[in-house]
């Protein structure tokens, strides 16, 4: 048992919603314990298209509340974390026979006007025969619309919320699976299993938050012991990453003949990200992987637009995620609502439980605020909404100040080449200087594990960001995995195991 402590709130799940709720709650003065069974962001929150967007497509399904809230969040989130979130322009070619130009214009007019846009530039029309965005596309696309949305490093957004929550006093445990949760004498008794040692400890809390993403129903049936649970519809979405298809900094929004849409987005300097698909999913969300059919679909859909077709041989990486959409009974996977629903139960002597169904990365901060309203109903009010305007770790610099941060880092550490300095500021913002420390040469950063990844960064990730395995480092804290060779991955894995082993011995 974790001492005599009874926490105010126990959060199940270290995805964007769990970490966002933990951060908001601890910042208001509640004591918080969060358990994640794997790595932070190892579920859906690292498998997204990585857009901070209103969701132009959702207007077709009349999701005005969601679109407006999400649009409003774009500039709020950009200011909170300008290192990992930034504006991006999207080029939407007009494709004859799919949606009429007037409908797109109407959608973009709403998009520009309902979301409190202040800094992001407005929509404009492009002549693709002369605009550089037309160059990689087939000449039949002569006209396009260009509009604003945002880009986010999704996995890092999760970790930064967790870091900030921990800095404010929350307990954040990874590789900690909630095996069972039961009510007793008005509180929750939660069995938390360390997945590395198999040891279980009991944690007590007044209120339980179930933000287990696609596992939310499994937690209700398996962990809380409920029968007949069906709240979410699981919808798989996959992406392919290919060698760079175009050098324009703008992303493309392509309409497909089946009425769906896909994005082609500049990614990690050297690549293009293409996705996503929508297909119902059954089975363990941890095992999701792209299917042959999805690969064919994405290659074919992008090849309708690009002059140079997208081939399987262009693919360097793929990833899949499972959307936990609130089941509103929509007939097609792409039509199911993307809005979130919070449902509370308990109270009146029974320890309360609040479940999170659905949600977008874009709306996680607002979801957390709504969750806090529910929590206040049960635990009494503490603090006020505070996260709007509160920078995430490393994000304490002006929204348009990225280049100035890079200049400042290279001024203080002249040995850093531009590419490495840019990468460090993109990932860690003002905290990049904590990684570089007093180093005066690359050698002072320690062992180099592979392209641009030095020991100083890995140590920071282990000490500050809960990284345990090579996969955590290479695919979630950074995307160095795109550049690493198999022997480099193996060497990093050995290093991570050594550190973990030494820490466990020291703790024993
Ligand atoms: P998750 O990230 O899945 O987190 C839940 C966590 O709970 C997991 O890490 C899991 O390991 C943990 N867990 C489960 N059971 C237990 C247990 N018993 N004990 C401890 N831990 C447990 N949104 C956008 O805003 N923009 C986009 O561009 C976008 N694109 C998307 C594209 C795709 C293909 C998909 C799938 C989603 C996309 N989304 C997007 C939606 C967004 O990614 C999700 O809504 C969001 O990540 C869900 O976060 P979550 O915290 O609810 O779930």
Short mmCIF file of N, CA and C in Angstrom, two decimals, residues 376-470:
data_model
loop_
_atom_site.label_atom_id
_atom_site.label_comp_id
_atom_site.label_asym_id
_atom_site.label_seq_id
_atom_site.Cartn_x
_atom_site.Cartn_y
_atom_site.Cartn_z
N UNK A 376 -14.98 18.89 -9.45
CA UNK A 376 -15.37 19.86 -8.40
C UNK A 376 -16.72 19.51 -7.79
N UNK A 377 -17.63 18.98 -8.64
CA UNK A 377 -18.96 18.62 -8.13
C UNK A 377 -18.84 17.58 -7.01
N UNK A 378 -17.81 16.74 -7.11
CA UNK A 378 -17.67 15.66 -6.13
C UNK A 378 -16.69 16.00 -5.01
N UNK A 379 -15.60 16.66 -5.33
CA UNK A 379 -14.55 16.87 -4.32
C UNK A 379 -14.56 18.28 -3.75
N UNK A 380 -15.41 19.13 -4.28
CA UNK A 380 -15.41 20.52 -3.83
C UNK A 380 -14.42 21.32 -4.65
N UNK A 381 -14.66 22.61 -4.74
CA UNK A 381 -13.86 23.44 -5.62
C UNK A 381 -12.49 23.76 -5.02
N UNK A 382 -11.49 23.65 -5.88
CA UNK A 382 -10.13 24.07 -5.50
C UNK A 382 -9.58 24.78 -6.72
N UNK A 383 -9.09 25.97 -6.58
CA UNK A 383 -8.47 26.67 -7.70
C UNK A 383 -9.45 27.01 -8.80
N UNK A 384 -8.92 27.57 -9.87
CA UNK A 384 -9.74 28.02 -11.00
C UNK A 384 -9.07 27.53 -12.27
N UNK A 385 -9.78 27.61 -13.41
CA UNK A 385 -9.12 27.23 -14.66
C UNK A 385 -7.85 28.07 -14.84
N UNK A 386 -6.75 27.46 -15.21
CA UNK A 386 -5.48 28.20 -15.23
C UNK A 386 -4.58 27.85 -16.43
N UNK A 387 -4.95 26.82 -17.19
CA UNK A 387 -3.98 26.33 -18.18
C UNK A 387 -3.91 27.19 -19.44
N UNK A 388 -4.95 27.98 -19.74
CA UNK A 388 -4.89 28.88 -20.90
C UNK A 388 -3.80 29.91 -20.61
N UNK A 389 -2.75 29.88 -21.41
CA UNK A 389 -1.67 30.86 -21.22
C UNK A 389 -0.53 30.36 -20.35
N UNK A 390 -0.67 29.15 -19.77
CA UNK A 390 0.42 28.63 -18.92
C UNK A 390 1.33 27.74 -19.77
N UNK A 391 2.55 28.22 -20.00
CA UNK A 391 3.47 27.51 -20.91
C UNK A 391 3.77 26.11 -20.41
N UNK A 392 3.89 25.19 -21.35
CA UNK A 392 4.34 23.84 -21.03
C UNK A 392 5.87 23.86 -20.93
N UNK A 393 6.48 22.85 -20.29
CA UNK A 393 7.94 22.87 -20.12
C UNK A 393 8.68 23.12 -21.43
N UNK A 394 9.55 24.13 -21.41
CA UNK A 394 10.34 24.49 -22.60
C UNK A 394 9.62 25.45 -23.52
N UNK A 395 8.34 25.68 -23.26
CA UNK A 395 7.54 26.53 -24.16
C UNK A 395 7.46 27.98 -23.71
N UNK A 396 8.33 28.37 -22.79
CA UNK A 396 8.26 29.74 -22.27
C UNK A 396 9.07 30.70 -23.14
N UNK A 397 8.65 30.80 -24.41
CA UNK A 397 9.22 31.82 -25.30
C UNK A 397 8.10 32.25 -26.26
N UNK A 398 8.26 33.40 -26.93
CA UNK A 398 7.14 33.91 -27.74
C UNK A 398 6.74 32.96 -28.86
N UNK A 399 5.46 32.99 -29.23
CA UNK A 399 4.92 32.04 -30.22
C UNK A 399 5.73 32.02 -31.51
N UNK A 400 6.20 33.18 -31.95
CA UNK A 400 6.95 33.19 -33.22
C UNK A 400 8.46 33.23 -32.95
N UNK A 401 8.88 32.77 -31.78
CA UNK A 401 10.28 32.96 -31.37
C UNK A 401 11.21 31.78 -31.56
N UNK A 402 10.81 30.81 -32.40
CA UNK A 402 11.64 29.61 -32.56
C UNK A 402 13.05 29.94 -33.09
N UNK A 403 13.12 30.75 -34.14
CA UNK A 403 14.43 31.06 -34.74
C UNK A 403 15.32 31.77 -33.71
N UNK A 404 14.73 32.64 -32.91
CA UNK A 404 15.52 33.35 -31.90
C UNK A 404 16.06 32.37 -30.86
N UNK A 405 15.26 31.34 -30.53
CA UNK A 405 15.73 30.32 -29.57
C UNK A 405 16.90 29.54 -30.15
N UNK A 406 16.78 29.19 -31.43
CA UNK A 406 17.88 28.45 -32.08
C UNK A 406 19.13 29.32 -32.07
N UNK A 407 18.97 30.60 -32.41
CA UNK A 407 20.13 31.51 -32.44
C UNK A 407 20.75 31.61 -31.06
N UNK A 408 19.92 31.67 -30.03
CA UNK A 408 20.45 31.80 -28.68
C UNK A 408 21.21 30.53 -28.26
N UNK A 409 20.68 29.36 -28.63
CA UNK A 409 21.35 28.11 -28.27
C UNK A 409 22.70 28.00 -28.99
N UNK A 410 22.75 28.36 -30.27
CA UNK A 410 24.02 28.24 -31.01
C UNK A 410 25.01 29.33 -30.59
N UNK A 411 24.48 30.46 -30.14
CA UNK A 411 25.39 31.52 -29.64
C UNK A 411 26.09 31.02 -28.37
N UNK A 412 25.33 30.37 -27.50
CA UNK A 412 25.92 29.88 -26.25
C UNK A 412 26.75 28.62 -26.45
N UNK A 413 26.46 27.88 -27.52
CA UNK A 413 27.16 26.60 -27.74
C UNK A 413 27.55 26.53 -29.22
N UNK A 414 28.62 27.22 -29.57
CA UNK A 414 28.99 27.39 -30.98
C UNK A 414 29.32 26.05 -31.66
N UNK A 415 29.61 25.02 -30.87
CA UNK A 415 29.98 23.73 -31.48
C UNK A 415 28.77 22.98 -32.05
N UNK A 416 27.55 23.41 -31.69
CA UNK A 416 26.36 22.70 -32.19
C UNK A 416 26.13 23.06 -33.65
N UNK A 417 25.99 22.04 -34.52
CA UNK A 417 25.69 22.43 -35.90
C UNK A 417 24.20 22.79 -35.99
N UNK A 418 23.87 23.49 -37.08
CA UNK A 418 22.53 24.09 -37.17
C UNK A 418 21.44 23.02 -37.07
N UNK A 419 21.65 21.88 -37.70
CA UNK A 419 20.61 20.85 -37.72
C UNK A 419 20.34 20.31 -36.32
N UNK A 420 21.40 20.06 -35.59
CA UNK A 420 21.24 19.54 -34.22
C UNK A 420 20.58 20.60 -33.33
N UNK A 421 21.04 21.83 -33.44
CA UNK A 421 20.46 22.91 -32.61
C UNK A 421 18.97 23.06 -32.91
N UNK A 422 18.62 23.03 -34.18
CA UNK A 422 17.21 23.19 -34.56
C UNK A 422 16.39 22.03 -34.00
N UNK A 423 16.93 20.84 -34.10
CA UNK A 423 16.20 19.68 -33.59
C UNK A 423 16.00 19.78 -32.08
N UNK A 424 17.05 20.16 -31.36
CA UNK A 424 16.93 20.23 -29.90
C UNK A 424 15.90 21.28 -29.49
N UNK A 425 15.89 22.43 -30.17
CA UNK A 425 14.91 23.47 -29.80
C UNK A 425 13.51 23.01 -30.16
N UNK A 426 13.36 22.29 -31.30
CA UNK A 426 12.04 21.78 -31.68
C UNK A 426 11.48 20.81 -30.64
N UNK A 427 12.37 20.03 -30.03
CA UNK A 427 11.87 19.04 -29.07
C UNK A 427 11.77 19.59 -27.65
N UNK A 428 12.78 20.41 -27.26
CA UNK A 428 12.87 20.76 -25.84
C UNK A 428 12.72 22.26 -25.56
N UNK A 429 12.61 23.08 -26.60
CA UNK A 429 12.43 24.53 -26.40
C UNK A 429 13.54 25.09 -25.53
N UNK A 430 13.15 25.89 -24.53
CA UNK A 430 14.16 26.52 -23.68
C UNK A 430 14.90 25.49 -22.82
N UNK A 431 14.33 24.28 -22.69
CA UNK A 431 15.01 23.26 -21.88
C UNK A 431 16.14 22.57 -22.65
N UNK A 432 16.32 22.92 -23.93
CA UNK A 432 17.44 22.34 -24.69
C UNK A 432 18.75 22.66 -23.97
N UNK A 433 18.81 23.83 -23.35
CA UNK A 433 20.07 24.22 -22.68
C UNK A 433 20.36 23.30 -21.49
N UNK A 434 19.32 22.67 -20.93
CA UNK A 434 19.57 21.72 -19.82
C UNK A 434 20.28 20.48 -20.33
N UNK A 435 19.99 20.12 -21.59
CA UNK A 435 20.64 18.93 -22.16
C UNK A 435 22.08 19.24 -22.50
N UNK A 436 22.29 20.38 -23.11
CA UNK A 436 23.65 20.73 -23.54
C UNK A 436 24.50 21.12 -22.33
N UNK A 437 23.89 21.69 -21.31
CA UNK A 437 24.59 22.02 -20.07
C UNK A 437 25.82 22.87 -20.31
N UNK A 438 26.93 22.44 -19.71
CA UNK A 438 28.18 23.20 -19.86
C UNK A 438 29.07 22.64 -20.95
N UNK A 439 28.52 21.79 -21.80
CA UNK A 439 29.36 21.16 -22.84
C UNK A 439 30.02 22.21 -23.71
N UNK A 440 31.28 21.92 -24.09
CA UNK A 440 32.02 22.85 -24.96
C UNK A 440 32.34 22.22 -26.30
N UNK A 441 32.02 20.93 -26.43
CA UNK A 441 32.26 20.24 -27.70
C UNK A 441 31.27 19.09 -27.79
N UNK A 442 31.13 18.52 -28.98
CA UNK A 442 30.23 17.37 -29.14
C UNK A 442 30.67 16.23 -28.23
N UNK A 443 31.97 16.09 -28.07
CA UNK A 443 32.50 15.00 -27.23
C UNK A 443 31.96 15.13 -25.80
N UNK A 444 31.75 16.38 -25.35
CA UNK A 444 31.22 16.58 -23.99
C UNK A 444 29.77 16.10 -23.86
N UNK A 445 29.10 15.88 -24.98
CA UNK A 445 27.70 15.39 -24.91
C UNK A 445 27.68 13.87 -24.73
N UNK A 446 28.85 13.26 -24.71
CA UNK A 446 28.93 11.81 -24.44
C UNK A 446 28.81 11.00 -25.72
N UNK A 447 28.56 9.73 -25.50
CA UNK A 447 28.52 8.78 -26.61
C UNK A 447 27.47 9.16 -27.66
N UNK A 448 27.82 8.96 -28.94
CA UNK A 448 26.83 9.19 -29.99
C UNK A 448 26.24 7.84 -30.38
N UNK A 449 24.91 7.70 -30.23
CA UNK A 449 24.27 6.40 -30.51
C UNK A 449 23.90 6.23 -31.98
N UNK A 450 23.88 7.31 -32.72
CA UNK A 450 23.47 7.28 -34.12
C UNK A 450 23.17 8.71 -34.50
N UNK A 451 22.69 8.92 -35.73
CA UNK A 451 22.51 10.29 -36.23
C UNK A 451 22.02 11.25 -35.15
N UNK A 452 22.91 12.13 -34.75
CA UNK A 452 22.58 13.27 -33.87
C UNK A 452 22.03 12.92 -32.49
N UNK A 453 22.08 11.67 -32.07
CA UNK A 453 21.56 11.36 -30.72
C UNK A 453 22.73 11.05 -29.78
N UNK A 454 22.92 11.96 -28.84
CA UNK A 454 24.04 11.84 -27.89
C UNK A 454 23.52 11.42 -26.51
N UNK A 455 24.51 10.92 -25.73
CA UNK A 455 24.18 10.40 -24.40
C UNK A 455 23.50 11.46 -23.51
N UNK A 456 23.92 12.71 -23.64
CA UNK A 456 23.34 13.76 -22.78
C UNK A 456 21.83 13.85 -22.99
N UNK A 457 21.39 13.70 -24.23
CA UNK A 457 19.95 13.77 -24.52
C UNK A 457 19.24 12.53 -23.97
N UNK A 458 19.86 11.37 -24.17
CA UNK A 458 19.22 10.13 -23.69
C UNK A 458 19.09 10.18 -22.17
N UNK A 459 20.14 10.67 -21.50
CA UNK A 459 20.10 10.76 -20.02
C UNK A 459 18.97 11.70 -19.58
N UNK A 460 18.84 12.80 -20.29
CA UNK A 460 17.76 13.75 -19.96
C UNK A 460 16.41 13.06 -20.10
N UNK A 461 16.26 12.27 -21.16
CA UNK A 461 14.98 11.59 -21.41
C UNK A 461 14.69 10.55 -20.32
N UNK A 462 15.74 9.91 -19.84
CA UNK A 462 15.54 8.93 -18.77
C UNK A 462 15.22 9.65 -17.45
N UNK A 463 15.99 10.71 -17.16
CA UNK A 463 15.83 11.40 -15.86
C UNK A 463 14.56 12.23 -15.78
N UNK A 464 14.20 12.87 -16.89
CA UNK A 464 13.13 13.87 -16.85
C UNK A 464 11.84 13.44 -17.55
N UNK A 465 11.95 12.45 -18.47
CA UNK A 465 10.78 12.18 -19.32
C UNK A 465 10.36 10.71 -19.32
N UNK A 466 10.71 9.97 -18.31
CA UNK A 466 10.24 8.60 -18.10
C UNK A 466 10.61 7.63 -19.25
N UNK A 467 11.67 7.93 -20.00
CA UNK A 467 12.06 6.99 -21.07
C UNK A 467 12.71 5.77 -20.43
N UNK A 468 12.28 4.59 -20.87
CA UNK A 468 12.79 3.34 -20.29
C UNK A 468 13.45 2.47 -21.37
N UNK A 469 12.86 2.44 -22.55
CA UNK A 469 13.38 1.56 -23.60
C UNK A 469 13.90 2.40 -24.79
N UNK A 470 14.62 1.71 -25.68
CA UNK A 470 15.09 2.39 -26.90
C UNK A 470 13.89 2.89 -27.71
#
